[in-house]
Short mmCIF file of N, CA, C and O in Angstrom, two decimals:
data_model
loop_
_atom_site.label_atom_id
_atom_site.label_comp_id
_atom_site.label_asym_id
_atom_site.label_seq_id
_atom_site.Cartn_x
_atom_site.Cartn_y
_atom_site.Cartn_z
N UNK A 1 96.93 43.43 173.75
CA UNK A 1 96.15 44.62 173.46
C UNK A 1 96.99 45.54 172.57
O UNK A 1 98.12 45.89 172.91
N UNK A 2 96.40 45.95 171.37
CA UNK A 2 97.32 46.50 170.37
C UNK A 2 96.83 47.86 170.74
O UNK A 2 95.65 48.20 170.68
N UNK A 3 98.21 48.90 171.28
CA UNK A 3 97.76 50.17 171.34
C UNK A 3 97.40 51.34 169.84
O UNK A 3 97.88 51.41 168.71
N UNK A 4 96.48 52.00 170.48
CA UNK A 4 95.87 52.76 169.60
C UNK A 4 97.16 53.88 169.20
O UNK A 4 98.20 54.22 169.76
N UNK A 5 96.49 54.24 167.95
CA UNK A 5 97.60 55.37 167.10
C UNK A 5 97.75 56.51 167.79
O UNK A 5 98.81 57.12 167.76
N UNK A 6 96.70 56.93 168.50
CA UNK A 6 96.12 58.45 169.09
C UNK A 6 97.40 58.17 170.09
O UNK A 6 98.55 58.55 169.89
N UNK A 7 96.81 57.26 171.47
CA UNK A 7 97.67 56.60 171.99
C UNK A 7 99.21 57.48 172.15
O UNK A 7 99.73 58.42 172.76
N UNK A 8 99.47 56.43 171.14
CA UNK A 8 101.02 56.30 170.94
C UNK A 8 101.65 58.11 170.58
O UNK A 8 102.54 58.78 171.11
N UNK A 9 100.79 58.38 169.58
CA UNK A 9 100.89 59.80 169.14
C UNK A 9 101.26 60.78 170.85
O UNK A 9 102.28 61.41 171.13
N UNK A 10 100.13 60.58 171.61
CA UNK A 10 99.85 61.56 172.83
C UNK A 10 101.42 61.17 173.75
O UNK A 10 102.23 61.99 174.19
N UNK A 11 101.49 59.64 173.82
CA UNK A 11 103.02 59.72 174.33
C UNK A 11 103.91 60.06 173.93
O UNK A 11 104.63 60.78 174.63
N UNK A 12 104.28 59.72 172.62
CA UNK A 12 105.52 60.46 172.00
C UNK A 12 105.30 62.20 172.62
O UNK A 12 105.96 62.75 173.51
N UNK A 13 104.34 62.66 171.93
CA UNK A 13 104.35 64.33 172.38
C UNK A 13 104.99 64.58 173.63
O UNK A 13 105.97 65.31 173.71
N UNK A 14 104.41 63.93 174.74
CA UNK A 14 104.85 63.96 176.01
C UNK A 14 106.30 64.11 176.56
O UNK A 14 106.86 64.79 177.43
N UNK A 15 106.67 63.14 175.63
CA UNK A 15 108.12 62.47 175.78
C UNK A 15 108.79 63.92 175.07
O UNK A 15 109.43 64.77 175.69
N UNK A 16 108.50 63.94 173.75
CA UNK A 16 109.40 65.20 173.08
C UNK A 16 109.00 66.46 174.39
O UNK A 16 109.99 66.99 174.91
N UNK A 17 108.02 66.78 174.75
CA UNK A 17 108.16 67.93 175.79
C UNK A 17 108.83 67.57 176.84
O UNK A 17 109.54 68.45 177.31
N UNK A 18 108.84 66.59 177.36
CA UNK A 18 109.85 66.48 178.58
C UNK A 18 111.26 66.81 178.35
O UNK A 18 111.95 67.60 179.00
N UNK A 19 111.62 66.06 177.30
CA UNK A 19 112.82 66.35 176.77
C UNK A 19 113.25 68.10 176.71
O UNK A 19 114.03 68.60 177.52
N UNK A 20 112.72 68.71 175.84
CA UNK A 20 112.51 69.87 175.52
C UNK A 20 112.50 70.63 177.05
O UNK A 20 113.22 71.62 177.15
N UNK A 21 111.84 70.27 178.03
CA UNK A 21 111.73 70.51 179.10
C UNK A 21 113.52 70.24 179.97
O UNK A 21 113.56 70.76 181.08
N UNK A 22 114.71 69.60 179.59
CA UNK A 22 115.70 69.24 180.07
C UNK A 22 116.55 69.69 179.59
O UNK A 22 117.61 69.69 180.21
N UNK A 23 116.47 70.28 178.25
CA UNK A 23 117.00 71.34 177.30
C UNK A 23 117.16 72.30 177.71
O UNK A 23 118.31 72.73 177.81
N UNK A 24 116.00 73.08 178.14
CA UNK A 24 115.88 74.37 179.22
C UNK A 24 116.45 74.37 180.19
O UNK A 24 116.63 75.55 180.50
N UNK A 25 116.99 73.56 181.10
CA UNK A 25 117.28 73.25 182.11
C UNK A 25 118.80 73.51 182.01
O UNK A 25 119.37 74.50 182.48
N UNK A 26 119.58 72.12 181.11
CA UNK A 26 120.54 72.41 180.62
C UNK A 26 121.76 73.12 180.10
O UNK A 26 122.97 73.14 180.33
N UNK A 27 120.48 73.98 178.92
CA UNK A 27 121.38 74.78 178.34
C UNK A 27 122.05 75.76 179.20
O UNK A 27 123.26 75.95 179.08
N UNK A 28 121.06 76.64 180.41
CA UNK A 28 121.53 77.79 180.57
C UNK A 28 122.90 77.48 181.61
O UNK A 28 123.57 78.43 182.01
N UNK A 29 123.17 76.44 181.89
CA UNK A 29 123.34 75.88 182.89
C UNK A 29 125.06 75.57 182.37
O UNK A 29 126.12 75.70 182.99
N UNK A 30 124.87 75.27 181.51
CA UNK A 30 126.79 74.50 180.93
C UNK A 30 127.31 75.71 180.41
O UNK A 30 126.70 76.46 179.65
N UNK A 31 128.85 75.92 180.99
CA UNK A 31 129.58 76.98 180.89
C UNK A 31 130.69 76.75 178.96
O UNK A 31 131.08 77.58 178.13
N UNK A 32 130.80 75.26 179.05
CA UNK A 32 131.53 74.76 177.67
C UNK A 32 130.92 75.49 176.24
O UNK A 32 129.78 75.04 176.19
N UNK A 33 131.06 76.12 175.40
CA UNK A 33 130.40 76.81 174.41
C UNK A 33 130.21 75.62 173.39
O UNK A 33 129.08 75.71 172.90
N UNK A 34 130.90 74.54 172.89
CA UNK A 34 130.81 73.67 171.98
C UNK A 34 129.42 73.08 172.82
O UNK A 34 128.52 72.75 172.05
N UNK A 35 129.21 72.96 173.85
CA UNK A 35 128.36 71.73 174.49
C UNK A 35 127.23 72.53 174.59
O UNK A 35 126.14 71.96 174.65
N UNK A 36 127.29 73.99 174.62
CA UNK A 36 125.64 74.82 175.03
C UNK A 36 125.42 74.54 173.12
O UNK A 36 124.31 74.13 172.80
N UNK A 37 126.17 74.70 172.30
CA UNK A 37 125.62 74.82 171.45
C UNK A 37 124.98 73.72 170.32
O UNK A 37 124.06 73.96 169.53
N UNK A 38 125.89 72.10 170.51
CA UNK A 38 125.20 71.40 170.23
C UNK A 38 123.85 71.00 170.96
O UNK A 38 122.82 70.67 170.37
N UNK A 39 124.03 71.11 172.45
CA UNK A 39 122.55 70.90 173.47
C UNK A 39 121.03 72.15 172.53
O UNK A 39 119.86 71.85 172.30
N UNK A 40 121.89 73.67 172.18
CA UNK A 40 120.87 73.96 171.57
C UNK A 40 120.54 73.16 169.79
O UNK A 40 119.48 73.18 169.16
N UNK A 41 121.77 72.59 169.42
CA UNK A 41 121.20 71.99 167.86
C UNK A 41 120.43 71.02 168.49
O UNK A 41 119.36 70.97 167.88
N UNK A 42 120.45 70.20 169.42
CA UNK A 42 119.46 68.89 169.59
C UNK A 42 118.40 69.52 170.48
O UNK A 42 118.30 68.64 171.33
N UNK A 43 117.86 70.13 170.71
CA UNK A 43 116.49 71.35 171.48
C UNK A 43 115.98 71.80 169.83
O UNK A 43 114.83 71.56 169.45
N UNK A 44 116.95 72.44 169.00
CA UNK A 44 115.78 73.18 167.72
C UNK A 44 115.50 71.36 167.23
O UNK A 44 114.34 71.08 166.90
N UNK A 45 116.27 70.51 167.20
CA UNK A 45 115.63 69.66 166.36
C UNK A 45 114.51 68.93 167.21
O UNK A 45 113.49 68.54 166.65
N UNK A 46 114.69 68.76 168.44
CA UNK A 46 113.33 68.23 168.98
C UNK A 46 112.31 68.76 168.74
O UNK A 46 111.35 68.02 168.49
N UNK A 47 112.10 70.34 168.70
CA UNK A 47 111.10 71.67 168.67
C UNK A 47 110.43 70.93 167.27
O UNK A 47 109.31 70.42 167.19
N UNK A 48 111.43 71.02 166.24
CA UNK A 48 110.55 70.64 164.89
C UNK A 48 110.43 69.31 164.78
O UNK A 48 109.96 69.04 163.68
N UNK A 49 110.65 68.34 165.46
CA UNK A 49 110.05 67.01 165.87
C UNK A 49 108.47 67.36 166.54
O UNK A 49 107.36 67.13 166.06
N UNK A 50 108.80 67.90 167.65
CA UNK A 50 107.23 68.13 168.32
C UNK A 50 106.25 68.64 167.17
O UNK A 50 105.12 68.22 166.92
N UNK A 51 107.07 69.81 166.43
CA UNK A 51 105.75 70.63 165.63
C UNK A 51 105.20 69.76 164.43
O UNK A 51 104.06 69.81 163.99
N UNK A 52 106.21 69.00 164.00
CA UNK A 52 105.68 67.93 163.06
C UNK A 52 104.62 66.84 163.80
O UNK A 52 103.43 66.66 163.56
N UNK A 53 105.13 66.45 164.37
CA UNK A 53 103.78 65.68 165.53
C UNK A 53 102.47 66.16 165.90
O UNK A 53 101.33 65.70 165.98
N UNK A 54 103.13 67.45 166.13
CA UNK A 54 101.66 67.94 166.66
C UNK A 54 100.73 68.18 165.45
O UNK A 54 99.58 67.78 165.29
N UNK A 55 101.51 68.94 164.64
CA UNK A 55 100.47 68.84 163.28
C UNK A 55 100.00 67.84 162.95
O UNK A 55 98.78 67.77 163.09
N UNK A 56 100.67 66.71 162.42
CA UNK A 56 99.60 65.32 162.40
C UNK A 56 98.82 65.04 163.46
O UNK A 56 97.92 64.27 163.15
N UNK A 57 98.82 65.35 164.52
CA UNK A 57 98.22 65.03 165.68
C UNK A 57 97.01 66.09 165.52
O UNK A 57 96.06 65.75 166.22
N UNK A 58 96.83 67.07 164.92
CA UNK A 58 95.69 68.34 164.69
C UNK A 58 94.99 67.74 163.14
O UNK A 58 93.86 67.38 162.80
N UNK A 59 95.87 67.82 162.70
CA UNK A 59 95.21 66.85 161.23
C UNK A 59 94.38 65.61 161.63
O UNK A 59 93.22 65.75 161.26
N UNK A 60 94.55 64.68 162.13
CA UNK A 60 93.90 63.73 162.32
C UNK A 60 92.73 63.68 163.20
O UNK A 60 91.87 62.81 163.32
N UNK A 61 92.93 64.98 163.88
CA UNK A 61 91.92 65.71 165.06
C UNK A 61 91.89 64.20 166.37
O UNK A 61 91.02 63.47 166.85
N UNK A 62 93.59 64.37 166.54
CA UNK A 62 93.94 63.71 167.82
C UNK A 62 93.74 65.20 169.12
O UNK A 62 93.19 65.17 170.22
N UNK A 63 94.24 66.04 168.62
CA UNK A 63 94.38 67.30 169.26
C UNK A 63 93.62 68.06 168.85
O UNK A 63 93.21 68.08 167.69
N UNK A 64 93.25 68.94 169.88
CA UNK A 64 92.07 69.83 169.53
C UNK A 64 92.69 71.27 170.75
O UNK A 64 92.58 71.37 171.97
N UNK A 65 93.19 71.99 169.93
CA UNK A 65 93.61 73.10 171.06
C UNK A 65 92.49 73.57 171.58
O UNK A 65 91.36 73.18 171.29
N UNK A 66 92.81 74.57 172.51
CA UNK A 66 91.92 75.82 173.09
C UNK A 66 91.55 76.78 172.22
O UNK A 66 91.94 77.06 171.09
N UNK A 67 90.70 77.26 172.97
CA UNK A 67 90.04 78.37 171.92
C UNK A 67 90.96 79.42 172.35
O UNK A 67 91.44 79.61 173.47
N UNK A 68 91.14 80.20 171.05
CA UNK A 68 91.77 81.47 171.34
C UNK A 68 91.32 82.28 172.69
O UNK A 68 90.24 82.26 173.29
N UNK A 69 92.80 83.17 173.00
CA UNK A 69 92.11 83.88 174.01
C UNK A 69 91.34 85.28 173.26
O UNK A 69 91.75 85.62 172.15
N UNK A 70 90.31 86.01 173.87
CA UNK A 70 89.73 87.62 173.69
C UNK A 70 90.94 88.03 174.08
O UNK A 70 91.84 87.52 174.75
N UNK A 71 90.72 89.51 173.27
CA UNK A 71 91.39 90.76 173.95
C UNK A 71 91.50 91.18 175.32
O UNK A 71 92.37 91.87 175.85
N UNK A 72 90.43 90.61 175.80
CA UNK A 72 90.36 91.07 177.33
C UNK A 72 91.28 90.37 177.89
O UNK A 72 92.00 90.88 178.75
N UNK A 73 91.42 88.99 177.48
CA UNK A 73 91.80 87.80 178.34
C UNK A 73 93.78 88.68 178.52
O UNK A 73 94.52 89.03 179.44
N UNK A 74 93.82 88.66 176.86
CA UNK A 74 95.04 88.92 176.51
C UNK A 74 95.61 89.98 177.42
O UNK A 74 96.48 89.65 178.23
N UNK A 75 95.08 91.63 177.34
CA UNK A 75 94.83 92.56 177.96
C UNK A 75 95.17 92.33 179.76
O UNK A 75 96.03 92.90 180.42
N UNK A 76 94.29 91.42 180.17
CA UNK A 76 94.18 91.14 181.87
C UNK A 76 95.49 90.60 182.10
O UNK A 76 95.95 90.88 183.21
N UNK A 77 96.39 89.72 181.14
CA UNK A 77 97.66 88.94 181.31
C UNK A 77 98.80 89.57 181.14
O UNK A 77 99.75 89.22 181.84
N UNK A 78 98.97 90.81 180.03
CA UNK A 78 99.63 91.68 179.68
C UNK A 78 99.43 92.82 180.91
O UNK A 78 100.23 93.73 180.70
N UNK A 79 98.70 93.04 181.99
CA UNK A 79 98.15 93.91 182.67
C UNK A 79 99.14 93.12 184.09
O UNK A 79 99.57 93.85 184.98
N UNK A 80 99.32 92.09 184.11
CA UNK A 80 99.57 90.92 185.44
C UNK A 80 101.21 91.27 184.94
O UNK A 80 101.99 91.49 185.87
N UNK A 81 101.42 91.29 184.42
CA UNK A 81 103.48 91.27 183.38
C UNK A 81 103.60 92.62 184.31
O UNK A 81 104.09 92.55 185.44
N UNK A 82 103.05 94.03 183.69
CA UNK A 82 103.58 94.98 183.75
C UNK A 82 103.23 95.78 184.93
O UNK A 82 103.50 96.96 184.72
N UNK A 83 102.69 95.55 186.20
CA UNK A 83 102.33 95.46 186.97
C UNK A 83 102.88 94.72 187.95
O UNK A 83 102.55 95.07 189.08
N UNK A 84 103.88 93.50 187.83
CA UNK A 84 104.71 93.24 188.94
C UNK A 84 103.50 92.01 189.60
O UNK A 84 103.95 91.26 190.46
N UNK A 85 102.05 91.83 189.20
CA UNK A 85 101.50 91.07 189.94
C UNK A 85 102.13 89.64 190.15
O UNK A 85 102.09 89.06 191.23
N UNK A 86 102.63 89.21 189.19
CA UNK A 86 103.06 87.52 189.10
C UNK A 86 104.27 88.09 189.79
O UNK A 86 105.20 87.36 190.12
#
């Protein structure tokens, strides 16, 4: 079974966010300054790995974001921040 392009596309993404996801983790985490700072050169280069992906992945209309949020939406979330609710 020959996997599809979309497919393959949706895993890679996955994979670069997980990663990206261990980066975060990482960085704040190592006290060595040479080692936080290459960990952040290989995090910006994954970032513009993902964004290149994802754009072909929107171009090809593999991806289809969300609809923007309203003002309100925005407003009610910015309201939850400054407010201490979360």
């Amino acid at each position: 079974m020959q996997m599809q392009e979309k497919t393959m596309v949706a895993d890679t993404l996955a994979g670069i966010n997980g990663e990206l996801v261990r980066y975060a983790e990482m960085i704040p985490q190592t006290e060595n300054k040479e080692l936080k700072q290459c960990l952040k050169q290989l995090r910006n280069a994954c970032e513009q790995s993902q964004e290149e992906l994802y754009q072909i992945a929107r171009d090809k209309q593999y991806y289809v974001p969300a609809s923007k949020a309203t003002a309100e939406e925005i407003q009610h979330v910015k309201g939850l921040f400054t407010t201490g609710t979360l």
